[in-house]
Amino acid sequence: MNAETSKNSLMNQTEDQMIDEIASLKEQKRIAIYAHYYQPIEIQKIADFIGDSLGLAKIAREREESDIIVLAGVHFMAETASILNQAKIILSPNFQAGCPLASFLNVHIMNEYRAHYPGAPRLAYVKTTAETKAFSDVCCTSSNAVRVVEKAAQEWNTDTILFGPDKNLATFVENRTSLKIIKVPEMGNCPIHNFISMNDIDKAKKKHPGASLLVHPECPVEVQNQADFIGSTSQMLQYSQNNPNSNGFIIGTEMGLVEHLRWKFPNQSYYPLNSAAVCKNMKKIDIRNLLAAIRSVGTPRQSQYEIRVNSTQAAQALQPLERMLKYS
Ligand code: CIZ
């Protein structure tokens, strides 16, 4: 099927037909679909694995059954999967799915801060480009940031850490350690989480009295301070399973996680802290472009969907990721 025929046939198919075709093609071509918790729920429902970025990258490393992975998530997630799985083919259904937070930090900015704090380790949150990771000493995710920072401080024998790019996660870490956390840059933030406000908490608590408030550490610190629990997506999921509350849970993160929890745990009640917390980049992946990526496998069009971090950069970026895995 050439590109034009493929496009035309996609335009004429219903969503159910496309989902059936995805299911049969991924069997035939031995392709695995990995989806982040922030993906549209219809993508999560057809995925082989759902998780946070690190969880997905680790599964890709452990699983042998497929050498081709379609990563339904934003660009840095596909890059991370490529760094950790150089022998596998990683496809992204939409190269336009970027991450505004990752754009806050680059090698030039890191270098400027480094000049002021030459002995401090450079810590890159997982929401960074492969290039930034390659220029860092250690990576972290929102679930292991505190532990990783403490271990890095010990290894570098310093009390100062260069931490980028999320200022709210940096404050979260700073408040839980006695270390000096330098935000690189000062104002880096995820617009979806940073937009969640105290007003949202007032409204949600009035509407759902008695519900537990779970928020992501990328939310502003005043919002974090009101929470019953602060954690990453997978930690929020775990918390709600370990601490059932008949009055439900108010979830302070991107809407995809709320939809995931409602789907997987229908006996509990989950309410968004702000239902406008929708990452438009995550939602750039849809059934149509996912099918187009899967159809491309084994054709000349496959290269249009491939994300491959080159081997030199991957080897450099692997070190901070491996260091994180060792620390956490
Ligand atoms: O690590 C991830 O996937 C992100 C970006 C957030 C989270 O809490 O899972």
XYZ file of C-alpha atoms and ligand atoms in Angstrom:
337
model
C 0.000 0.000 0.000
C 1.543 3.348 -0.962
C 1.296 6.443 1.270
C -1.648 7.960 -0.651
C -3.698 4.741 -0.697
C -2.960 4.198 2.977
C -4.114 7.744 3.824
C -7.323 7.373 1.807
C -8.234 4.062 3.364
C -7.606 5.533 6.862
C -9.996 8.399 6.079
C -12.768 5.937 5.206
C -12.459 3.628 8.202
C -14.498 3.881 11.394
C -12.660 3.973 14.715
C -13.744 0.388 15.491
C -12.385 -0.820 12.147
C -9.093 0.935 12.798
C -8.855 -0.595 16.279
C -9.482 -4.086 14.805
C -6.805 -3.498 12.185
C -4.328 -2.328 14.845
C -5.006 -5.486 16.868
C -4.423 -7.807 13.941
C -1.419 -5.960 12.456
C 0.415 -5.793 15.749
C 0.067 -9.571 16.098
C 1.218 -10.198 12.536
C 4.168 -7.799 12.727
C 5.036 -8.558 16.369
C 4.731 -4.946 17.425
C 4.114 -3.850 21.019
C 2.213 -0.672 21.891
C 3.408 1.185 24.986
C 1.207 3.994 26.292
C 1.781 6.613 28.968
C -0.908 7.231 31.618
C -1.544 10.638 30.027
C -2.544 9.153 26.680
C -6.149 9.342 25.432
C -8.086 6.504 27.064
C -8.832 4.813 23.711
C -5.075 4.498 23.135
C -4.520 3.152 26.661
C -7.209 0.530 26.039
C -5.392 -0.970 23.046
C -1.902 -0.739 24.538
C 0.104 -3.790 25.593
C 1.665 -1.852 28.456
C 0.669 1.333 30.249
C 2.917 3.181 32.664
C 5.061 6.198 33.416
C 8.014 7.001 31.177
C 10.604 5.117 33.159
C 8.307 2.150 33.767
C 7.711 1.872 30.023
C 11.391 2.164 29.157
C 12.216 -0.532 31.724
C 9.521 -2.891 30.421
C 10.924 -2.418 26.926
C 14.299 -3.565 28.252
C 12.930 -6.601 30.036
C 10.542 -7.866 27.363
C 11.964 -9.962 24.546
C 8.793 -10.777 22.614
C 8.858 -7.742 20.372
C 11.665 -5.771 18.732
C 9.353 -3.054 17.482
C 7.723 -0.696 19.944
C 5.215 1.997 19.135
C 5.556 4.505 21.921
C 2.328 6.383 22.499
C 3.616 9.334 24.476
C 5.594 12.523 23.928
C 8.934 12.783 22.156
C 11.279 12.535 25.164
C 9.621 9.243 26.169
C 10.386 7.665 22.807
C 13.942 8.989 23.081
C 14.339 7.499 26.575
C 13.080 4.156 25.278
C 15.633 4.363 22.449
C 18.505 5.211 24.830
C 17.691 2.229 27.025
C 16.874 -0.108 24.112
C 19.293 0.602 21.292
C 18.670 -2.769 19.663
C 14.938 -2.111 19.335
C 13.010 -0.060 16.819
C 11.038 2.709 18.529
C 8.238 4.371 16.581
C 6.330 7.527 17.448
C 2.929 7.988 15.772
C 3.320 11.780 15.807
C 6.641 13.641 15.886
C 4.750 16.835 16.772
C 4.041 15.461 20.267
C 6.669 17.475 22.128
C 6.993 18.470 25.783
C 7.033 22.182 26.730
C 8.820 21.384 30.003
C 11.653 19.605 28.150
C 12.106 22.761 26.043
C 13.025 24.773 29.151
C 16.431 23.119 29.442
C 19.285 22.676 26.993
C 23.039 22.169 27.079
C 23.728 25.898 26.778
C 21.621 26.733 29.878
C 23.120 23.845 31.845
C 26.609 25.099 30.925
C 25.846 28.619 32.161
C 24.792 27.324 35.574
C 27.694 24.920 35.663
C 30.119 27.816 35.319
C 28.728 29.221 38.600
C 28.623 25.884 40.458
C 31.519 23.859 38.971
C 31.511 21.071 41.587
C 27.756 20.451 41.619
C 26.283 17.409 39.859
C 23.919 18.153 36.977
C 20.594 16.453 37.488
C 18.162 16.108 34.576
C 14.534 15.245 35.231
C 13.284 12.556 32.856
C 11.304 15.249 30.990
C 14.370 16.412 29.044
C 15.715 15.794 25.556
C 18.278 13.070 24.873
C 20.845 15.812 24.260
C 20.271 17.307 27.722
C 20.391 13.883 29.341
C 23.670 13.147 27.558
C 25.110 16.291 29.111
C 23.971 15.442 32.659
C 25.442 13.467 35.504
C 22.284 11.819 36.737
C 18.598 11.605 35.807
C 15.536 11.320 38.026
C 11.791 10.877 37.750
C 9.128 12.388 39.956
C 8.967 9.140 41.936
C 12.653 8.948 42.862
C 13.849 12.591 42.792
C 14.499 12.946 46.548
C 16.458 9.711 46.846
C 18.459 10.353 43.681
C 19.407 13.880 44.767
C 20.574 12.657 48.180
C 22.679 9.891 46.668
C 24.187 12.250 44.080
C 25.120 14.709 46.839
C 26.918 11.879 48.672
C 28.751 10.658 45.583
C 29.873 14.169 44.594
C 30.520 15.074 48.216
C 28.615 18.345 47.918
C 25.509 20.032 49.312
C 24.632 21.740 46.029
C 22.747 20.178 43.117
C 21.915 21.671 39.717
C 18.355 20.499 39.133
C 16.371 21.030 35.942
C 14.026 21.849 34.463
C 10.951 21.703 36.743
C 10.976 24.404 39.443
C 8.064 22.837 41.392
C 9.665 19.412 41.558
C 12.904 21.156 42.572
C 11.102 22.862 45.485
C 9.493 19.557 46.457
C 12.984 18.035 46.702
C 14.455 21.066 48.464
C 11.753 20.850 51.163
C 12.625 17.222 51.856
C 16.409 17.431 52.015
C 18.931 19.747 53.639
C 20.579 20.357 50.269
C 20.864 23.477 48.181
C 18.856 22.844 45.022
C 19.644 25.240 42.191
C 16.758 25.472 39.731
C 18.037 25.241 36.173
C 16.457 27.399 34.847
C 14.683 29.438 37.540
C 11.171 29.258 36.044
C 10.967 25.868 34.249
C 7.524 24.337 34.556
C 4.986 22.022 32.996
C 2.174 24.375 31.949
C -0.466 21.720 32.652
C 0.595 21.151 36.258
C 1.739 24.680 36.993
C -1.711 25.959 36.043
C -3.429 23.951 38.825
C -4.331 26.404 41.580
C -5.581 26.857 45.140
C -8.898 27.894 43.653
C -9.179 24.422 42.071
C -8.603 22.883 45.491
C -11.321 25.031 47.121
C -13.813 24.070 44.430
C -12.928 20.353 44.388
C -13.014 20.016 48.180
C -16.425 21.695 48.363
C -17.731 19.418 45.638
C -16.206 16.207 47.035
C -15.984 16.531 50.810
C -13.997 13.763 52.460
C -12.162 12.775 49.272
C -8.365 12.457 49.568
C -6.311 14.961 47.594
C -3.446 13.446 45.557
C -1.213 15.804 43.608
C 1.788 15.589 41.337
C 5.055 17.289 42.459
C 5.052 19.344 39.243
C 2.105 21.296 40.747
C 2.856 24.632 42.446
C 4.161 24.226 45.979
C 1.110 25.857 47.626
C -1.028 23.190 45.926
C 1.387 20.455 47.078
C 1.096 21.767 50.635
C -2.647 21.036 50.705
C -2.295 17.430 49.530
C -2.862 14.213 51.470
C -0.298 12.635 49.174
C 2.229 13.967 46.659
C 3.615 11.586 44.068
C 4.188 10.551 40.485
C 1.427 9.003 38.364
C 2.319 5.446 39.340
C 2.664 6.442 43.006
C -0.783 8.076 42.990
C -2.216 4.897 41.498
C -0.481 2.818 44.154
C -1.578 5.142 46.949
C -5.246 4.938 45.961
C -5.036 1.149 45.924
C -3.280 0.957 49.283
C -5.545 3.518 50.989
C -9.079 3.020 49.695
C -11.398 5.899 50.581
C -15.139 5.517 50.140
C -15.326 9.275 49.578
C -12.945 8.989 46.642
C -9.817 10.705 45.402
C -9.261 14.121 43.894
C -6.445 13.731 41.366
C -4.123 16.672 40.691
C -2.450 15.761 37.437
C -3.179 15.355 33.728
C -6.670 14.001 32.900
C -5.357 10.805 31.290
C -4.500 9.401 34.724
C -8.010 10.163 36.012
C -9.457 8.277 33.034
C -7.033 5.409 33.587
C -8.003 5.080 37.272
C -11.745 5.231 36.492
C -11.295 2.510 33.878
C -9.119 0.183 35.981
C -10.799 0.690 39.365
C -14.500 1.294 38.696
C -15.409 0.606 42.334
C -13.592 3.710 43.530
C -14.385 7.334 42.773
C -11.824 9.570 41.096
C -12.364 13.285 40.471
C -10.062 15.633 38.552
C -8.650 18.530 40.545
C -8.943 20.523 37.330
C -10.639 18.916 34.327
C -8.859 21.389 32.006
C -5.517 19.767 32.897
C -5.238 18.167 29.467
C -1.849 17.940 27.755
C -2.517 18.721 24.107
C 0.789 17.160 23.127
C -0.108 13.832 24.700
C -3.412 13.955 22.837
C -1.640 14.384 19.492
C -1.458 10.607 19.376
C -4.727 9.166 18.114
C -6.054 5.914 16.683
C -5.516 7.154 13.125
C -1.830 8.071 13.429
C -1.178 5.004 15.589
C -2.570 2.782 12.816
C -0.557 4.691 10.194
C 2.634 4.051 12.208
C 1.825 0.351 12.536
C 0.986 0.033 8.848
C 4.338 1.594 7.977
C 6.327 -1.210 9.621
C 8.228 -3.153 6.996
C 7.617 -0.493 4.321
C 9.821 2.442 3.248
C 7.500 4.720 5.282
C 8.676 3.140 8.562
C 11.586 5.611 8.795
C 9.080 8.500 8.992
C 7.986 7.190 12.383
C 11.282 5.980 13.815
C 12.907 7.730 16.752
C 16.461 6.637 17.191
C 18.942 8.382 19.437
C 22.323 7.964 17.745
C 24.679 5.509 19.399
C 27.186 8.124 20.669
C 24.537 10.279 22.288
C 22.689 7.200 23.575
C 25.875 5.914 25.234
C 26.367 9.300 26.953
C 22.712 9.594 28.015
C 22.679 6.017 29.269
C 25.163 6.846 32.036
C 22.918 9.288 33.956
C 19.957 6.956 33.455
C 21.963 3.974 34.733
C 23.149 6.055 37.675
C 19.537 6.855 38.519
C 18.616 3.169 38.355
C 21.532 2.343 40.640
C 20.514 5.027 43.175
C 16.800 4.282 43.257
O 7.727 10.040 34.534
C 6.720 10.288 33.907
O 6.231 9.562 33.081
C 6.086 11.589 34.136
C 6.427 12.595 33.169
C 5.292 11.819 35.138
C 4.833 10.819 36.083
O 4.609 11.178 37.239
O 4.668 9.670 35.733
